[in-house]
mmCIF file of C-alpha atoms and ligand atoms in Angstrom:
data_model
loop_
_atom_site.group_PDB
_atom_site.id
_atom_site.type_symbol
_atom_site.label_atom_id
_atom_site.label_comp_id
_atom_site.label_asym_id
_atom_site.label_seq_id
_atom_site.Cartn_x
_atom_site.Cartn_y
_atom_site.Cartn_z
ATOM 1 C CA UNK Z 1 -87.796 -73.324 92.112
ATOM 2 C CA UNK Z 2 -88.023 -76.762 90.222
ATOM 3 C CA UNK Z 3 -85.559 -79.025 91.812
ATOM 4 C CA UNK Z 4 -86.506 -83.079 90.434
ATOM 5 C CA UNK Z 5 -83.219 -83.623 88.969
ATOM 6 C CA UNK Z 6 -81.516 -82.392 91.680
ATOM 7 C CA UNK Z 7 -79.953 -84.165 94.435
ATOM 8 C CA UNK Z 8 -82.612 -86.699 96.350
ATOM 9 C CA UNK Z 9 -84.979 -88.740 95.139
ATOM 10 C CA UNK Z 10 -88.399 -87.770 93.327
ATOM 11 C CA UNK Z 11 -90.826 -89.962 94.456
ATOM 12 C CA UNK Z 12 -94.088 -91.374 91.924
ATOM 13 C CA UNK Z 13 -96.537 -93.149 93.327
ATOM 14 C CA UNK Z 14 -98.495 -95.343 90.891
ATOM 15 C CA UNK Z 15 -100.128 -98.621 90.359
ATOM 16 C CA UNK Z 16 -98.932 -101.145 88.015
ATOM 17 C CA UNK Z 17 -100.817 -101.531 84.859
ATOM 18 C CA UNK Z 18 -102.178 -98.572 84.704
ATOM 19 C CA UNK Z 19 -101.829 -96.148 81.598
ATOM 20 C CA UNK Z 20 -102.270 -92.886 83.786
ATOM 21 C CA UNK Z 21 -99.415 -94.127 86.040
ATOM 22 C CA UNK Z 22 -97.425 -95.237 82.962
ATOM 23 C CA UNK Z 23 -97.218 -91.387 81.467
ATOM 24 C CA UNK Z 24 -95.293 -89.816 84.499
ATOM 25 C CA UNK Z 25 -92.865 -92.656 85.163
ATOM 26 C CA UNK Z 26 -92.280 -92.881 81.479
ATOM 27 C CA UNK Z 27 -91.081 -89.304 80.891
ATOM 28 C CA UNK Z 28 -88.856 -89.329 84.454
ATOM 29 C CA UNK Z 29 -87.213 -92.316 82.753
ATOM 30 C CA UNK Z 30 -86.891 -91.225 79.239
ATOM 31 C CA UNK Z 31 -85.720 -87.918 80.780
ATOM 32 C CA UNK Z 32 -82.875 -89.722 83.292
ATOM 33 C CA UNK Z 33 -84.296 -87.787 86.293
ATOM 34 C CA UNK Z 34 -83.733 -89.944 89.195
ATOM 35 C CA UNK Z 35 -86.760 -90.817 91.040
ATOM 36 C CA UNK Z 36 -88.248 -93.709 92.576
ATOM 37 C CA UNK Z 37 -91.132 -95.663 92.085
ATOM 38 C CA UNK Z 38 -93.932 -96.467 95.343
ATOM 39 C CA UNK Z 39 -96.167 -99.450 94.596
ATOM 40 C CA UNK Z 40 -99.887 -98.338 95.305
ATOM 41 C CA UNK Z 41 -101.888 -101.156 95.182
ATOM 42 C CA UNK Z 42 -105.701 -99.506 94.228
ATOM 43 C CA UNK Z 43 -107.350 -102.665 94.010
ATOM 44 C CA UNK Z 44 -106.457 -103.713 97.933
ATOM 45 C CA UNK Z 45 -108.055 -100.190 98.675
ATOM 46 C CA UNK Z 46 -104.850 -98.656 99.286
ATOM 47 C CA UNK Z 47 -105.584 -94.721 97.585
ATOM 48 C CA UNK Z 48 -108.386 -94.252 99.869
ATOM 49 C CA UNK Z 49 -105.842 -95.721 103.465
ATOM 50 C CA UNK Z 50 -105.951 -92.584 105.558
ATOM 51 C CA UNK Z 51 -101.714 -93.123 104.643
ATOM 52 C CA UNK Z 52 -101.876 -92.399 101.531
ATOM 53 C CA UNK Z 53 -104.982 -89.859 102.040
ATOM 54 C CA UNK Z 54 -102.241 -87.709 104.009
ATOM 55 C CA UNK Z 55 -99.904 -87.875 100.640
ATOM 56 C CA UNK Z 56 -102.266 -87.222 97.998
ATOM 57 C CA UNK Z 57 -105.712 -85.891 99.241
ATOM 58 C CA UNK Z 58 -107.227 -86.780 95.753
ATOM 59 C CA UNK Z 59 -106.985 -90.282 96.403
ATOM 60 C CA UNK Z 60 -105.754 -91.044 92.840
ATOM 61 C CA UNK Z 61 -102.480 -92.848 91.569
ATOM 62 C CA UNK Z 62 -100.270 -91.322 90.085
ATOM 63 C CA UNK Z 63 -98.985 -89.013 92.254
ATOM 64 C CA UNK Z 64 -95.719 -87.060 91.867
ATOM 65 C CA UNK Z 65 -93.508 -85.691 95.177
ATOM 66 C CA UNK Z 66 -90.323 -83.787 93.664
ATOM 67 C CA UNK Z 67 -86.888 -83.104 95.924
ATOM 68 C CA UNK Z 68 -88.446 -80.183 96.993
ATOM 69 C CA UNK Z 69 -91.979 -81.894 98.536
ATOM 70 C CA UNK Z 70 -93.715 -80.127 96.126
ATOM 71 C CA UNK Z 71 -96.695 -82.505 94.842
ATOM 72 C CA UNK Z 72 -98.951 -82.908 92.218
ATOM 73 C CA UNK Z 73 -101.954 -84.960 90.901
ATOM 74 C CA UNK Z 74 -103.338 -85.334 87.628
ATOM 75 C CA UNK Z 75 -100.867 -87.622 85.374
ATOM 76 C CA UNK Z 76 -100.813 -84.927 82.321
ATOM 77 C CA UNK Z 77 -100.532 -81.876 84.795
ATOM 78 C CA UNK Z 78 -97.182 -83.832 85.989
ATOM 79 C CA UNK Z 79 -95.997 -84.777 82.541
ATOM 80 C CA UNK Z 80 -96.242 -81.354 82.000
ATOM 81 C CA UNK Z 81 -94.147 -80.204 85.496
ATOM 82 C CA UNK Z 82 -91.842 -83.147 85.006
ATOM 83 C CA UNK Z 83 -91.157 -82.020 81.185
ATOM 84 C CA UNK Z 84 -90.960 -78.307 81.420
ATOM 85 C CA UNK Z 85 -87.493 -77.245 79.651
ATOM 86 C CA UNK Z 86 -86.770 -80.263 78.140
ATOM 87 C CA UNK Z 87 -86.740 -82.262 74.784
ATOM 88 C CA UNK Z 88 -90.698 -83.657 75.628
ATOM 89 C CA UNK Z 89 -91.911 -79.761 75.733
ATOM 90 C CA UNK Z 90 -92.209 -77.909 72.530
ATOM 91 C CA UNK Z 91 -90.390 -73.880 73.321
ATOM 92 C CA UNK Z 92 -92.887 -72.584 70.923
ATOM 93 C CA UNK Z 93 -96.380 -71.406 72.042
ATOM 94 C CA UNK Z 94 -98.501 -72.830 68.744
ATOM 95 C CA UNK Z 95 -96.524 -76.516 69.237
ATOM 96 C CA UNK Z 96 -97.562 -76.221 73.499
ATOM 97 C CA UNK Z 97 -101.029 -75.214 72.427
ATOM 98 C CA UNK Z 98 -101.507 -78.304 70.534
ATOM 99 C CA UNK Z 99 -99.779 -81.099 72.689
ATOM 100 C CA UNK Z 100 -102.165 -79.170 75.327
ATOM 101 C CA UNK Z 101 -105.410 -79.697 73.002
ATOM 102 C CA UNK Z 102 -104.362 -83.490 72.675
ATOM 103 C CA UNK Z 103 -103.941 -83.917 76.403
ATOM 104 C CA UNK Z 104 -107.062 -82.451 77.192
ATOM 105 C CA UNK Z 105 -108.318 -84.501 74.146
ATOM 106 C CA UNK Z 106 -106.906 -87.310 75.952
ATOM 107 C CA UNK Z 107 -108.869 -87.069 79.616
ATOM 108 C CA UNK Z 108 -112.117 -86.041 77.433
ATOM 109 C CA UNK Z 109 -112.613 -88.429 74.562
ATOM 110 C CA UNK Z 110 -109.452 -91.315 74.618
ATOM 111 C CA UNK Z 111 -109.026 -92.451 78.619
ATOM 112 C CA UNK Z 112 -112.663 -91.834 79.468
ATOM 113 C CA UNK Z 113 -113.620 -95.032 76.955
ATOM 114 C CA UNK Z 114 -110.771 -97.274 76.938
ATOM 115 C CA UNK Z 115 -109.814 -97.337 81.128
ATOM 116 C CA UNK Z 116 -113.474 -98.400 81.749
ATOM 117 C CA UNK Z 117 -113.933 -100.782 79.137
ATOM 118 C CA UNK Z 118 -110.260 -102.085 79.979
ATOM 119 C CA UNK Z 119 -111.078 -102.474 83.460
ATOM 120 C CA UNK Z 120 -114.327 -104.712 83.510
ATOM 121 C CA UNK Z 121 -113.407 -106.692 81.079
ATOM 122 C CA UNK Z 122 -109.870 -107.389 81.772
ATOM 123 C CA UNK Z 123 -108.643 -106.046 85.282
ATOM 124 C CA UNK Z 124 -111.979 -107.076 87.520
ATOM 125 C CA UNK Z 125 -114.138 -109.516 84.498
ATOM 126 C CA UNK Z 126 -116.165 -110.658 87.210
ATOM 127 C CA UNK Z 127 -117.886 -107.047 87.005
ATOM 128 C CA UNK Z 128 -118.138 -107.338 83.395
ATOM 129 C CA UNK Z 129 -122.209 -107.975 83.333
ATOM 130 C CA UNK Z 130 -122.656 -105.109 85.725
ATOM 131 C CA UNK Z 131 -121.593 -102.556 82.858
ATOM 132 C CA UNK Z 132 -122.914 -104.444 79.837
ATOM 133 C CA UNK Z 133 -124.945 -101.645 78.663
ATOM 134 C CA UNK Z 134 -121.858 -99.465 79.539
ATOM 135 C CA UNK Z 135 -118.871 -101.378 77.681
ATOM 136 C CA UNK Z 136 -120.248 -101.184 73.975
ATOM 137 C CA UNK Z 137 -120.816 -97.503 74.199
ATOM 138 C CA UNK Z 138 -116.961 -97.081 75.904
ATOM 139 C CA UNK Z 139 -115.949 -99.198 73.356
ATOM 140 C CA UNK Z 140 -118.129 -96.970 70.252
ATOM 141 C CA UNK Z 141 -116.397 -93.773 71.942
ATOM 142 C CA UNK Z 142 -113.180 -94.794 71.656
ATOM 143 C CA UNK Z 143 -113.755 -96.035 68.315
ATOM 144 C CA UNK Z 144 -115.006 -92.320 67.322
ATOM 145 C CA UNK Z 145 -111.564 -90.490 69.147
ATOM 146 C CA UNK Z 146 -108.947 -93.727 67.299
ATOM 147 C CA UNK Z 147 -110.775 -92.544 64.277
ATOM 148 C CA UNK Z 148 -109.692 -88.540 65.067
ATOM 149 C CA UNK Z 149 -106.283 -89.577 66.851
ATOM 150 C CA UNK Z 150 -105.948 -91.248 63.343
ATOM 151 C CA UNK Z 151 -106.941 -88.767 61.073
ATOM 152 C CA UNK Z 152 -104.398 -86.103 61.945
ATOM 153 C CA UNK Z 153 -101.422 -89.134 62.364
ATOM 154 C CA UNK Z 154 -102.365 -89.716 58.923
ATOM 155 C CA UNK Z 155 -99.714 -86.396 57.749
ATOM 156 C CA UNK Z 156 -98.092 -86.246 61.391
ATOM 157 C CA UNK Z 157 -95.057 -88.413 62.849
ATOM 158 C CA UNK Z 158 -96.606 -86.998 65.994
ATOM 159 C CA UNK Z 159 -99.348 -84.877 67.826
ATOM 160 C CA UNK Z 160 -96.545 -81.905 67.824
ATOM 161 C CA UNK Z 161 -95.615 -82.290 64.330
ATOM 162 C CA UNK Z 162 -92.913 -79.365 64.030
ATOM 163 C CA UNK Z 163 -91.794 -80.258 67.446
ATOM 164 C CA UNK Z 164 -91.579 -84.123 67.501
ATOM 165 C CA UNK Z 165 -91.657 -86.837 70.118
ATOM 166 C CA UNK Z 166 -93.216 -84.603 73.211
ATOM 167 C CA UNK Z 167 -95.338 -85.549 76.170
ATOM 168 C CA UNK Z 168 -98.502 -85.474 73.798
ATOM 169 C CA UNK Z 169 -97.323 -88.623 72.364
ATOM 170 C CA UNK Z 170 -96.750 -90.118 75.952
ATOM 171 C CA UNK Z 171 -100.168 -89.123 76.984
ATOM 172 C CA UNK Z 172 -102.293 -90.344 74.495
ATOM 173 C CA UNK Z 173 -100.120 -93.422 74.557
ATOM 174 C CA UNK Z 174 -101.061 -94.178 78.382
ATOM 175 C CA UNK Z 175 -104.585 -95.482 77.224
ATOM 176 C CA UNK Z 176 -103.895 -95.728 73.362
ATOM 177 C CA UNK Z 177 -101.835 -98.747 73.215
ATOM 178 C CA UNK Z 178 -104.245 -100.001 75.568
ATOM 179 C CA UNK Z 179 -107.348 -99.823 73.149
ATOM 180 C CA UNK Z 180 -106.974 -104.021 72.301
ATOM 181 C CA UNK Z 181 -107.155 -104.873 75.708
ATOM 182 C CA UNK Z 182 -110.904 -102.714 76.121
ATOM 183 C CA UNK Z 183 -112.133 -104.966 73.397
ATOM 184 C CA UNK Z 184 -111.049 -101.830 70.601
ATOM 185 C CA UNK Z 185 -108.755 -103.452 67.583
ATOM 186 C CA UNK Z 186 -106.201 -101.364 66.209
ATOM 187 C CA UNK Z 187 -105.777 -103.070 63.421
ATOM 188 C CA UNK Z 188 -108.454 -100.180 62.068
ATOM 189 C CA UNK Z 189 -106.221 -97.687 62.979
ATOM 190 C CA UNK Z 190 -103.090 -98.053 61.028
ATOM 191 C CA UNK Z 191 -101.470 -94.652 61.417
ATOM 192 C CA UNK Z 192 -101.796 -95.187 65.130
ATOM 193 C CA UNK Z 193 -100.516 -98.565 65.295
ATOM 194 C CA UNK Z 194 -97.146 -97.230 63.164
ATOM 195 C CA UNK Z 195 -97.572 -94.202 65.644
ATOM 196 C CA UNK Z 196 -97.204 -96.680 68.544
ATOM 197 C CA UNK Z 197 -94.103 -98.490 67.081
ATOM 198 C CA UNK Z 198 -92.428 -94.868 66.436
ATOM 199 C CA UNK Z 199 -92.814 -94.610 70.084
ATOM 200 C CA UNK Z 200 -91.946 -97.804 71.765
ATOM 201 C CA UNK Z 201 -88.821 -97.489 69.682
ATOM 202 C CA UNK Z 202 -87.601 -94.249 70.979
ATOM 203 C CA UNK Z 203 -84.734 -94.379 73.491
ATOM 204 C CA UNK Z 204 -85.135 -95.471 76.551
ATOM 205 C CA UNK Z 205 -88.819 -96.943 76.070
ATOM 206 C CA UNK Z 206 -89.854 -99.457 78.588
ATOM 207 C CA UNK Z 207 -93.103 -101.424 78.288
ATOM 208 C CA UNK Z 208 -96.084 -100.550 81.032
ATOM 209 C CA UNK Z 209 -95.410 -104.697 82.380
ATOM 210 C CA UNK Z 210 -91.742 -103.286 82.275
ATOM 211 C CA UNK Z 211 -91.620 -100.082 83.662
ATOM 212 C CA UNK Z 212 -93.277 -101.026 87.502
ATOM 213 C CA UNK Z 213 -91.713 -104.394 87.335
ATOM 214 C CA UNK Z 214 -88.032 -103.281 87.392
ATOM 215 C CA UNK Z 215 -87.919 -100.274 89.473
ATOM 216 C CA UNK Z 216 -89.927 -100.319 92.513
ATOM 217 C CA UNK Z 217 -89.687 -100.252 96.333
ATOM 218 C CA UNK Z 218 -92.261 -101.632 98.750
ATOM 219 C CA UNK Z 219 -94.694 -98.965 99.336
ATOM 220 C CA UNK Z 220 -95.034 -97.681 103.359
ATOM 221 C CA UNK Z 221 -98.920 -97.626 102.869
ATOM 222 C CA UNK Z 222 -101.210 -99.158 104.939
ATOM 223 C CA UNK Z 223 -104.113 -101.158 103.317
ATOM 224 C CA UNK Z 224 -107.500 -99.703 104.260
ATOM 225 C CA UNK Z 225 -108.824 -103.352 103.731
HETATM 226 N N1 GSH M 1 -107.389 -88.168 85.602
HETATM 227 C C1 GSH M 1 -106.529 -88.892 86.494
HETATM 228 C C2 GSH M 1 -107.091 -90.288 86.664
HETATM 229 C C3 GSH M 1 -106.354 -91.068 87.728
HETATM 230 C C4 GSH M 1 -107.027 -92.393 87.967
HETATM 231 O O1 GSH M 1 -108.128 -92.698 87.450
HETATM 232 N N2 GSH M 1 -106.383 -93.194 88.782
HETATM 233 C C5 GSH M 1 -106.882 -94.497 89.120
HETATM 234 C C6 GSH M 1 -105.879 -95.561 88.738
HETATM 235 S S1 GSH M 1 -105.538 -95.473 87.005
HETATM 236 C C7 GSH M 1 -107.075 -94.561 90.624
HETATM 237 O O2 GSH M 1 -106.250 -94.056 91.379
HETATM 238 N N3 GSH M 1 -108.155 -95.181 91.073
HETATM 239 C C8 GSH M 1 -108.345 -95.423 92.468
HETATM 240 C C9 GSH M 1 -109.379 -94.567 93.092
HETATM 241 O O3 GSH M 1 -109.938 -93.666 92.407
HETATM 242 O O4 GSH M 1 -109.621 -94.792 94.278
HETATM 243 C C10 GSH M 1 -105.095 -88.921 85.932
HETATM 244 O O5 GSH M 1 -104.928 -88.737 84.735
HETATM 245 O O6 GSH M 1 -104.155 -89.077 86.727
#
């Protein structure tokens, strides 16, 4: 039994900022299944407080409780639980095949590169010269999967072309829209860039700043620090 859009609250835990944590809240939201949002706050320590050990053993944001307790790691495993029956899931097998190839695509070749880079050079620059050797190569990889990413956008509106708008399009968009901020310009990407703006303009879009800023509740975790 799937029960997150019935009565209670669904609970995601995620960080702000973060385009894993972006993908599940994004879909709950374009979806209108009630849930709320718990602030975990990774760079205090707070995924690896024995608190939030107990709720998610994987000691990863994002993390997604439904009505039922029922939890899950992994954000593209829950896009996929959150989505099941619904507009963002293609009904035919071929159309789930291939927003399944782009998510694992995604985790392989896309966040890999661009989280990394992102992270040292924007979120924590002070560790910037510890990965110098490590950043241009992130940066070169995520060159290499923009350049496949735009190849097939280059005849597609999106990844599920006879579907549409699925969670595909919100996965690869986590870390995708991210790419400037790891030092990656998408100016030499243009199908991707007009890929972006088809989907920051579909209903109910809320930017990542957005998104945490505007529906959250103090989290009951306990620093490790
Ligand atoms: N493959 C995972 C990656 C999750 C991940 O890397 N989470 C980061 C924040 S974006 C995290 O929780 N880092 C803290 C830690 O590993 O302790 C997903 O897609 O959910």
């Amino acid at each position: 039994m799937r029960d997150i859009s019935a009565t209670g609250k669904a609970t995601l835990y995620a960080t702000p900022g973060s385009g894993n944590s972006l993908k599940p809240a994004l879909a709950l939201r374009q979806l209108g299944i009630p849930h709320r949002i718990r602030i975990v706050d990774v760079l205090a320590g707070e995924t690896r407080s024995p608190s939030f050990l107990a709720i998610n053993p994987a000691g990863q944001v994002p993390y997604f409780v439904d009505t039922g307790g029922f939890g899950i790691s992994e954000s593209n495993a829950m896009l996929w639980y959150i989505a099941e029956g619904s507009r963002l899931m293609p009904a035919e097998a071929a159309d789930r095949a291939k927003v399944l190839q782009w998510m694992f695509f995604e985790q392989t070749r896309l966040e890999p590169n661009i989280s990394p880079a992102r992270f040292y050079t924007r979120i924590v620059p002070d560790r910037e010269r510890e990965f110098a050797l490590e950043i241009p190569r992130w940066r070169s990889n995520a060159r290499v999967a923009l350049r496949r990413l735009d190849d097939f956008l280059a005849t597609s509106d999106f990844v599920a072309p006879r579907h549409g708008y699925s969670i595909g399009d919100i996965a690869l968009y986590g870390y995708g829209h991210l790419a400037g901020e790891a030092g990656v310009d998408l100016a030499e990407f243009g199908h991707v860039g007009r890929w972006i703006a088809r989907i920051e303009s579909m209903p109910r879009f809320v930017p990542l700043d957005d998104l945490f800023a505007t529906h959250t509740e103090p989290a009951p975790i306990a620093s490790a620090a």
